[in-house]
mmCIF file of N, CA and C in Angstrom:
data_model
loop_
_atom_site.group_PDB
_atom_site.id
_atom_site.type_symbol
_atom_site.label_atom_id
_atom_site.label_comp_id
_atom_site.label_asym_id
_atom_site.label_seq_id
_atom_site.Cartn_x
_atom_site.Cartn_y
_atom_site.Cartn_z
ATOM 1 N N MET A 1 -23.698 10.475 29.170
ATOM 2 C CA MET A 1 -22.981 11.115 28.092
ATOM 3 C C MET A 1 -22.108 10.054 27.405
ATOM 4 N N THR A 2 -22.194 9.984 26.084
ATOM 5 C CA THR A 2 -21.408 8.995 25.349
ATOM 6 C C THR A 2 -20.035 9.563 25.026
ATOM 7 N N ALA A 3 -19.088 8.671 24.883
ATOM 8 C CA ALA A 3 -17.727 9.082 24.546
ATOM 9 C C ALA A 3 -17.688 9.553 23.099
ATOM 10 N N GLU A 4 -16.867 10.551 22.839
ATOM 11 C CA GLU A 4 -16.674 11.012 21.479
ATOM 12 C C GLU A 4 -15.427 10.345 20.929
ATOM 13 N N TYR A 5 -15.469 10.026 19.662
ATOM 14 C CA TYR A 5 -14.338 9.362 19.030
ATOM 15 C C TYR A 5 -13.893 10.142 17.812
ATOM 16 N N HIS A 6 -12.616 10.080 17.555
ATOM 17 C CA HIS A 6 -12.047 10.668 16.344
ATOM 18 C C HIS A 6 -11.551 9.526 15.488
ATOM 19 N N GLN A 7 -12.047 9.450 14.261
ATOM 20 C CA GLN A 7 -11.657 8.374 13.357
ATOM 21 C C GLN A 7 -10.559 8.878 12.428
ATOM 22 N N PHE A 8 -9.516 8.057 12.241
ATOM 23 C CA PHE A 8 -8.426 8.421 11.346
ATOM 24 C C PHE A 8 -7.726 7.156 10.866
ATOM 25 N N LYS A 9 -6.974 7.308 9.776
ATOM 26 C CA LYS A 9 -6.207 6.184 9.251
ATOM 27 C C LYS A 9 -4.894 6.102 10.018
ATOM 28 N N LEU A 10 -4.476 4.882 10.284
ATOM 29 C CA LEU A 10 -3.206 4.664 10.966
ATOM 30 C C LEU A 10 -2.480 3.538 10.276
ATOM 31 N N ARG A 11 -1.288 3.808 9.847
ATOM 32 C CA ARG A 11 -0.479 2.766 9.222
ATOM 33 C C ARG A 11 0.518 2.277 10.247
ATOM 34 N N LEU A 12 0.603 0.958 10.365
ATOM 35 C CA LEU A 12 1.520 0.343 11.315
ATOM 36 C C LEU A 12 2.393 -0.663 10.590
ATOM 37 N N PRO A 13 3.590 -0.899 11.120
ATOM 38 C CA PRO A 13 4.388 -1.985 10.554
ATOM 39 C C PRO A 13 3.600 -3.290 10.653
ATOM 40 N N VAL A 14 3.754 -4.146 9.644
ATOM 41 C CA VAL A 14 2.969 -5.378 9.559
ATOM 42 C C VAL A 14 3.138 -6.229 10.807
ATOM 43 N N ASP A 15 4.375 -6.373 11.290
ATOM 44 C CA ASP A 15 4.585 -7.233 12.454
ATOM 45 C C ASP A 15 3.880 -6.688 13.696
ATOM 46 N N LEU A 16 3.881 -5.369 13.873
ATOM 47 C CA LEU A 16 3.182 -4.774 15.006
ATOM 48 C C LEU A 16 1.674 -4.981 14.871
ATOM 49 N N MET A 17 1.164 -4.796 13.660
ATOM 50 C CA MET A 17 -0.266 -4.984 13.411
ATOM 51 C C MET A 17 -0.678 -6.422 13.735
ATOM 52 N N GLN A 18 0.138 -7.376 13.340
ATOM 53 C CA GLN A 18 -0.169 -8.782 13.606
ATOM 54 C C GLN A 18 -0.182 -9.062 15.108
ATOM 55 N N ARG A 19 0.745 -8.451 15.821
ATOM 56 C CA ARG A 19 0.770 -8.634 17.284
ATOM 57 C C ARG A 19 -0.488 -8.062 17.926
ATOM 58 N N ILE A 20 -0.881 -6.877 17.481
ATOM 59 C CA ILE A 20 -2.082 -6.247 18.046
ATOM 60 C C ILE A 20 -3.316 -7.083 17.718
ATOM 61 N N GLU A 21 -3.401 -7.576 16.476
ATOM 62 C CA GLU A 21 -4.540 -8.413 16.088
ATOM 63 C C GLU A 21 -4.609 -9.678 16.940
ATOM 64 N N ALA A 22 -3.461 -10.296 17.179
ATOM 65 C CA ALA A 22 -3.437 -11.517 17.989
ATOM 66 C C ALA A 22 -3.890 -11.226 19.415
ATOM 67 N N GLU A 23 -3.423 -10.130 19.987
ATOM 68 C CA GLU A 23 -3.819 -9.761 21.347
ATOM 69 C C GLU A 23 -5.305 -9.403 21.413
ATOM 70 N N ALA A 24 -5.796 -8.733 20.383
ATOM 71 C CA ALA A 24 -7.218 -8.378 20.348
ATOM 72 C C ALA A 24 -8.074 -9.634 20.320
ATOM 73 N N GLU A 25 -7.684 -10.586 19.502
ATOM 74 C CA GLU A 25 -8.435 -11.843 19.422
ATOM 75 C C GLU A 25 -8.379 -12.592 20.758
ATOM 76 N N ARG A 26 -7.178 -12.653 21.327
ATOM 77 C CA ARG A 26 -7.006 -13.342 22.611
ATOM 78 C C ARG A 26 -7.885 -12.716 23.701
ATOM 79 N N ALA A 27 -7.983 -11.385 23.672
ATOM 80 C CA ALA A 27 -8.739 -10.670 24.704
ATOM 81 C C ALA A 27 -10.224 -10.543 24.350
ATOM 82 N N GLY A 28 -10.601 -10.974 23.153
ATOM 83 C CA GLY A 28 -11.995 -10.873 22.749
ATOM 84 C C GLY A 28 -12.425 -9.452 22.442
ATOM 85 N N ARG A 29 -11.486 -8.650 21.972
ATOM 86 C CA ARG A 29 -11.795 -7.255 21.634
ATOM 87 C C ARG A 29 -11.621 -7.044 20.140
ATOM 88 N N SER A 30 -12.258 -6.002 19.636
ATOM 89 C CA SER A 30 -12.022 -5.611 18.254
ATOM 90 C C SER A 30 -10.623 -4.998 18.170
ATOM 91 N N LEU A 31 -10.124 -4.887 16.959
ATOM 92 C CA LEU A 31 -8.806 -4.294 16.763
ATOM 93 C C LEU A 31 -8.779 -2.866 17.307
ATOM 94 N N SER A 32 -9.807 -2.112 16.985
ATOM 95 C CA SER A 32 -9.886 -0.733 17.456
ATOM 96 C C SER A 32 -9.943 -0.673 18.987
ATOM 97 N N ALA A 33 -10.748 -1.546 19.565
ATOM 98 C CA ALA A 33 -10.868 -1.563 21.032
ATOM 99 C C ALA A 33 -9.540 -1.947 21.674
ATOM 100 N N GLU A 34 -8.805 -2.850 21.040
ATOM 101 C CA GLU A 34 -7.498 -3.258 21.582
ATOM 102 C C GLU A 34 -6.515 -2.099 21.564
ATOM 103 N N ILE A 35 -6.491 -1.356 20.471
ATOM 104 C CA ILE A 35 -5.585 -0.208 20.376
ATOM 105 C C ILE A 35 -5.945 0.831 21.432
ATOM 106 N N VAL A 36 -7.242 1.124 21.570
ATOM 107 C CA VAL A 36 -7.677 2.089 22.586
ATOM 108 C C VAL A 36 -7.306 1.582 23.978
ATOM 109 N N PHE A 37 -7.540 0.302 24.233
ATOM 110 C CA PHE A 37 -7.206 -0.289 25.532
ATOM 111 C C PHE A 37 -5.711 -0.132 25.817
ATOM 112 N N ARG A 38 -4.882 -0.470 24.831
ATOM 113 C CA ARG A 38 -3.427 -0.390 25.023
ATOM 114 C C ARG A 38 -2.966 1.046 25.260
ATOM 115 N N LEU A 39 -3.530 1.990 24.543
ATOM 116 C CA LEU A 39 -3.156 3.389 24.757
ATOM 117 C C LEU A 39 -3.586 3.869 26.141
ATOM 118 N N ASN A 40 -4.808 3.502 26.533
ATOM 119 C CA ASN A 40 -5.267 3.870 27.875
ATOM 120 C C ASN A 40 -4.370 3.274 28.941
ATOM 121 N N GLU A 41 -3.970 2.016 28.766
ATOM 122 C CA GLU A 41 -3.068 1.357 29.716
ATOM 123 C C GLU A 41 -1.736 2.103 29.794
ATOM 124 N N ALA A 42 -1.224 2.508 28.642
ATOM 125 C CA ALA A 42 0.056 3.214 28.621
ATOM 126 C C ALA A 42 -0.035 4.537 29.369
ATOM 127 N N TYR A 43 -1.138 5.240 29.178
ATOM 128 C CA TYR A 43 -1.297 6.517 29.867
ATOM 129 C C TYR A 43 -1.609 6.323 31.349
ATOM 130 N N ALA A 44 -2.330 5.287 31.692
ATOM 131 C CA ALA A 44 -2.719 5.063 33.084
ATOM 132 C C ALA A 44 -1.561 4.524 33.918
ATOM 133 N N SER A 45 -0.603 3.884 33.304
ATOM 134 C CA SER A 45 0.478 3.256 34.066
ATOM 135 C C SER A 45 1.666 4.191 34.240
ATOM 136 N N GLY A 46 1.400 5.383 34.713
ATOM 137 C CA GLY A 46 2.481 6.309 35.028
ATOM 138 C C GLY A 46 2.981 7.094 33.838
ATOM 139 N N ALA A 47 2.183 7.200 32.824
ATOM 140 C CA ALA A 47 2.619 7.935 31.641
ATOM 141 C C ALA A 47 2.895 9.392 31.970
ATOM 142 N N GLU A 48 2.164 9.914 32.978
ATOM 143 C CA GLU A 48 2.404 11.306 33.366
ATOM 144 C C GLU A 48 3.813 11.459 33.921
ATOM 145 N N GLU A 49 4.244 10.431 34.672
ATOM 146 C CA GLU A 49 5.575 10.492 35.261
ATOM 147 C C GLU A 49 6.643 10.227 34.203
ATOM 148 N N SER A 50 6.330 9.355 33.266
ATOM 149 C CA SER A 50 7.306 9.036 32.218
ATOM 150 C C SER A 50 6.767 9.479 30.867
ATOM 151 N N GLY A 51 6.287 10.698 30.823
ATOM 152 C CA GLY A 51 5.697 11.235 29.609
ATOM 153 C C GLY A 51 6.649 11.188 28.428
ATOM 154 N N GLY A 52 7.931 11.171 28.727
ATOM 155 C CA GLY A 52 8.908 11.087 27.657
ATOM 156 C C GLY A 52 8.752 9.816 26.852
ATOM 157 N N ALA A 53 8.418 8.700 27.511
ATOM 158 C CA ALA A 53 8.261 7.428 26.806
ATOM 159 C C ALA A 53 7.088 7.499 25.837
ATOM 160 N N VAL A 54 6.000 8.083 26.299
ATOM 161 C CA VAL A 54 4.830 8.217 25.428
ATOM 162 C C VAL A 54 5.152 9.154 24.271
ATOM 163 N N THR A 55 5.856 10.228 24.572
ATOM 164 C CA THR A 55 6.248 11.166 23.524
ATOM 165 C C THR A 55 7.169 10.478 22.520
ATOM 166 N N ASP A 56 8.092 9.655 23.028
ATOM 167 C CA ASP A 56 8.989 8.914 22.129
ATOM 168 C C ASP A 56 8.196 7.970 21.232
ATOM 169 N N ILE A 57 7.231 7.282 21.811
ATOM 170 C CA ILE A 57 6.407 6.358 21.027
ATOM 171 C C ILE A 57 5.629 7.142 19.967
ATOM 172 N N ALA A 58 5.064 8.264 20.363
ATOM 173 C CA ALA A 58 4.309 9.080 19.412
ATOM 174 C C ALA A 58 5.219 9.570 18.287
ATOM 175 N N ALA A 59 6.430 9.983 18.639
ATOM 176 C CA ALA A 59 7.373 10.452 17.615
ATOM 177 C C ALA A 59 7.735 9.311 16.665
ATOM 178 N N LYS A 60 7.914 8.119 17.213
ATOM 179 C CA LYS A 60 8.225 6.969 16.371
ATOM 180 C C LYS A 60 7.053 6.643 15.454
ATOM 181 N N LEU A 61 5.836 6.725 15.986
ATOM 182 C CA LEU A 61 4.661 6.479 15.154
ATOM 183 C C LEU A 61 4.580 7.483 14.009
ATOM 184 N N VAL A 62 4.859 8.735 14.302
ATOM 185 C CA VAL A 62 4.844 9.764 13.256
ATOM 186 C C VAL A 62 5.925 9.464 12.215
ATOM 187 N N ALA A 63 7.111 9.086 12.680
ATOM 188 C CA ALA A 63 8.203 8.760 11.748
ATOM 189 C C ALA A 63 7.831 7.559 10.886
ATOM 190 N N TYR A 64 7.250 6.527 11.509
ATOM 191 C CA TYR A 64 6.800 5.362 10.750
ATOM 192 C C TYR A 64 5.756 5.777 9.710
ATOM 193 N N GLN A 65 4.825 6.608 10.122
ATOM 194 C CA GLN A 65 3.776 7.069 9.211
ATOM 195 C C GLN A 65 4.385 7.795 8.017
ATOM 196 N N GLN A 66 5.345 8.663 8.281
ATOM 197 C CA GLN A 66 5.981 9.405 7.206
ATOM 198 C C GLN A 66 6.727 8.467 6.259
ATOM 199 N N GLN A 67 7.427 7.469 6.823
ATOM 200 C CA GLN A 67 8.143 6.515 5.982
ATOM 201 C C GLN A 67 7.170 5.699 5.144
ATOM 202 N N VAL A 68 6.080 5.278 5.760
ATOM 203 C CA VAL A 68 5.065 4.513 5.027
ATOM 204 C C VAL A 68 4.484 5.365 3.901
ATOM 205 N N ASP A 69 4.228 6.629 4.177
ATOM 206 C CA ASP A 69 3.713 7.529 3.143
ATOM 207 C C ASP A 69 4.700 7.651 1.983
ATOM 208 N N ARG A 70 5.997 7.806 2.313
ATOM 209 C CA ARG A 70 7.016 7.890 1.257
ATOM 210 C C ARG A 70 7.042 6.596 0.451
ATOM 211 N N ASN A 71 7.024 5.474 1.156
ATOM 212 C CA ASN A 71 7.038 4.177 0.468
ATOM 213 C C ASN A 71 5.804 4.013 -0.411
ATOM 214 N N ALA A 72 4.661 4.429 0.089
ATOM 215 C CA ALA A 72 3.420 4.311 -0.685
ATOM 216 C C ALA A 72 3.504 5.150 -1.956
ATOM 217 N N ARG A 73 4.066 6.360 -1.845
ATOM 218 C CA ARG A 73 4.229 7.208 -3.034
ATOM 219 C C ARG A 73 5.170 6.548 -4.037
ATOM 220 N N GLN A 74 6.261 5.967 -3.546
ATOM 221 C CA GLN A 74 7.214 5.307 -4.443
ATOM 222 C C GLN A 74 6.569 4.108 -5.130
ATOM 223 N N VAL A 75 5.800 3.345 -4.391
ATOM 224 C CA VAL A 75 5.112 2.191 -4.976
ATOM 225 C C VAL A 75 4.122 2.668 -6.031
ATOM 226 N N GLN A 76 3.374 3.710 -5.718
ATOM 227 C CA GLN A 76 2.398 4.249 -6.671
ATOM 228 C C GLN A 76 3.089 4.725 -7.940
ATOM 229 N N GLU A 77 4.213 5.424 -7.794
ATOM 230 C CA GLU A 77 4.956 5.892 -8.966
ATOM 231 C C GLU A 77 5.464 4.706 -9.780
ATOM 232 N N GLY A 78 5.950 3.685 -9.096
ATOM 233 C CA GLY A 78 6.413 2.485 -9.787
ATOM 234 C C GLY A 78 5.282 1.803 -10.538
ATOM 235 N N MET A 79 4.124 1.723 -9.901
ATOM 236 C CA MET A 79 2.968 1.107 -10.552
ATOM 237 C C MET A 79 2.550 1.898 -11.782
ATOM 238 N N GLU A 80 2.625 3.209 -11.700
ATOM 239 C CA GLU A 80 2.274 4.044 -12.849
ATOM 240 C C GLU A 80 3.263 3.822 -13.998
ATOM 241 N N ARG A 81 4.566 3.668 -13.664
ATOM 242 C CA ARG A 81 5.556 3.395 -14.714
ATOM 243 C C ARG A 81 5.303 2.033 -15.346
ATOM 244 N N VAL A 82 4.968 1.042 -14.522
ATOM 245 C CA VAL A 82 4.670 -0.293 -15.047
ATOM 246 C C VAL A 82 3.449 -0.228 -15.962
ATOM 247 N N GLN A 83 2.415 0.483 -15.547
ATOM 248 C CA GLN A 83 1.203 0.617 -16.355
ATOM 249 C C GLN A 83 1.526 1.266 -17.693
ATOM 250 N N LYS A 84 2.347 2.311 -17.675
ATOM 251 C CA LYS A 84 2.739 2.993 -18.914
ATOM 252 C C LYS A 84 3.519 2.037 -19.803
ATOM 253 N N SER A 85 4.434 1.263 -19.211
ATOM 254 C CA SER A 85 5.207 0.293 -19.995
ATOM 255 C C SER A 85 4.300 -0.755 -20.608
ATOM 256 N N MET A 86 3.301 -1.204 -19.857
ATOM 257 C CA MET A 86 2.362 -2.189 -20.390
ATOM 258 C C MET A 86 1.578 -1.614 -21.559
ATOM 259 N N GLU A 87 1.176 -0.352 -21.443
ATOM 260 C CA GLU A 87 0.461 0.295 -22.535
ATOM 261 C C GLU A 87 1.359 0.413 -23.769
ATOM 262 N N ASP A 88 2.638 0.782 -23.540
ATOM 263 C CA ASP A 88 3.585 0.887 -24.644
ATOM 264 C C ASP A 88 3.783 -0.472 -25.307
ATOM 265 N N LEU A 89 3.903 -1.528 -24.513
ATOM 266 C CA LEU A 89 4.067 -2.869 -25.063
ATOM 267 C C LEU A 89 2.840 -3.293 -25.865
ATOM 268 N N GLU A 90 1.662 -2.958 -25.387
ATOM 269 C CA GLU A 90 0.432 -3.295 -26.113
ATOM 270 C C GLU A 90 0.393 -2.565 -27.451
ATOM 271 N N THR A 91 0.813 -1.308 -27.475
ATOM 272 C CA THR A 91 0.875 -0.552 -28.717
ATOM 273 C C THR A 91 1.876 -1.194 -29.675
ATOM 274 N N LEU A 92 3.028 -1.561 -29.147
ATOM 275 C CA LEU A 92 4.057 -2.212 -29.971
ATOM 276 C C LEU A 92 3.552 -3.548 -30.514
ATOM 277 N N ARG A 93 2.865 -4.321 -29.683
ATOM 278 C CA ARG A 93 2.307 -5.605 -30.118
ATOM 279 C C ARG A 93 1.330 -5.397 -31.275
ATOM 280 N N ALA A 94 0.468 -4.394 -31.133
ATOM 281 C CA ALA A 94 -0.516 -4.111 -32.184
ATOM 282 C C ALA A 94 0.184 -3.694 -33.485
ATOM 283 N N LEU A 95 1.219 -2.887 -33.388
ATOM 284 C CA LEU A 95 1.958 -2.473 -34.576
ATOM 285 C C LEU A 95 2.658 -3.665 -35.233
ATOM 286 N N LEU A 96 3.219 -4.552 -34.412
ATOM 287 C CA LEU A 96 3.878 -5.736 -34.950
ATOM 288 C C LEU A 96 2.884 -6.666 -35.642
ATOM 289 N N GLU A 97 1.722 -6.817 -35.055
ATOM 290 C CA GLU A 97 0.686 -7.645 -35.687
ATOM 291 C C GLU A 97 0.260 -7.048 -37.024
ATOM 292 N N LEU A 98 0.129 -5.739 -37.044
ATOM 293 C CA LEU A 98 -0.236 -5.064 -38.290
ATOM 294 C C LEU A 98 0.844 -5.264 -39.348
ATOM 295 N N ARG A 99 2.102 -5.099 -38.956
ATOM 296 C CA ARG A 99 3.208 -5.275 -39.907
ATOM 297 C C ARG A 99 3.290 -6.719 -40.380
ATOM 298 N N LEU A 100 3.044 -7.667 -39.488
ATOM 299 C CA LEU A 100 3.043 -9.075 -39.869
ATOM 300 C C LEU A 100 1.955 -9.358 -40.896
ATOM 301 N N ALA A 101 0.788 -8.810 -40.667
ATOM 302 C CA ALA A 101 -0.320 -9.000 -41.613
ATOM 303 C C ALA A 101 0.036 -8.393 -42.973
ATOM 304 N N GLU A 102 0.647 -7.215 -42.969
ATOM 305 C CA GLU A 102 1.060 -6.582 -44.225
ATOM 306 C C GLU A 102 2.096 -7.442 -44.945
ATOM 307 N N THR A 103 3.036 -7.966 -44.195
ATOM 308 C CA THR A 103 4.084 -8.818 -44.781
ATOM 309 C C THR A 103 3.471 -10.085 -45.364
ATOM 310 N N ASN A 104 2.554 -10.691 -44.648
ATOM 311 C CA ASN A 104 1.874 -11.891 -45.161
ATOM 312 C C ASN A 104 1.113 -11.580 -46.442
ATOM 313 N N GLU A 105 0.470 -10.426 -46.496
ATOM 314 C CA GLU A 105 -0.253 -10.025 -47.709
ATOM 315 C C GLU A 105 0.720 -9.827 -48.868
ATOM 316 N N GLU A 106 1.869 -9.222 -48.593
ATOM 317 C CA GLU A 106 2.879 -9.019 -49.638
ATOM 318 C C GLU A 106 3.395 -10.359 -50.151
ATOM 319 N N LEU A 107 3.630 -11.316 -49.229
ATOM 320 C CA LEU A 107 4.092 -12.629 -49.630
ATOM 321 C C LEU A 107 3.046 -13.353 -50.479
ATOM 322 N N ASP A 108 1.787 -13.269 -50.051
ATOM 323 C CA ASP A 108 0.712 -13.889 -50.817
ATOM 324 C C ASP A 108 0.622 -13.275 -52.215
ATOM 325 N N ALA A 109 0.712 -11.962 -52.279
ATOM 326 C CA ALA A 109 0.647 -11.282 -53.570
ATOM 327 C C ALA A 109 1.830 -11.675 -54.444
ATOM 328 N N SER A 110 2.992 -11.826 -53.848
ATOM 329 C CA SER A 110 4.188 -12.210 -54.575
ATOM 330 C C SER A 110 4.043 -13.628 -55.121
ATOM 331 N N LYS A 111 3.470 -14.527 -54.324
ATOM 332 C CA LYS A 111 3.259 -15.922 -54.775
ATOM 333 C C LYS A 111 2.264 -15.971 -55.925
ATOM 334 N N LYS A 112 1.225 -15.176 -55.843
ATOM 335 C CA LYS A 112 0.215 -15.162 -56.914
ATOM 336 C C LYS A 112 0.776 -14.592 -58.200
ATOM 337 N N ALA A 113 1.696 -13.650 -58.070
ATOM 338 C CA ALA A 113 2.285 -13.018 -59.247
ATOM 339 C C ALA A 113 3.197 -13.975 -60.002
ATOM 340 N N LYS A 114 3.719 -14.976 -59.347
ATOM 341 C CA LYS A 114 4.641 -15.933 -59.995
ATOM 342 C C LYS A 114 3.907 -16.952 -60.712
#
């Protein structure tokens, strides 16, 4: 019987992710295998007796996830505002170019009239 797996996205602080990646490389495991290995180790090493520690870690992971989600939303909103500002600036640039061309035409016409 093969093991069943549940796939999901997990956001981790960058420094923690780098540590896990380094350990995975050192151990010759994939990132996913390293995370599974570490979780199994945590549960196998008396997690039943100190279930509070695992629960605390899980609660911290959830809190980190929520903070990352909030930060991601804020970044996305900021990017949307920047995009809108860039569009507004492009519109303004086009209007200024048009006005400059009109002014140049008026100057040329004025010179010809003299």
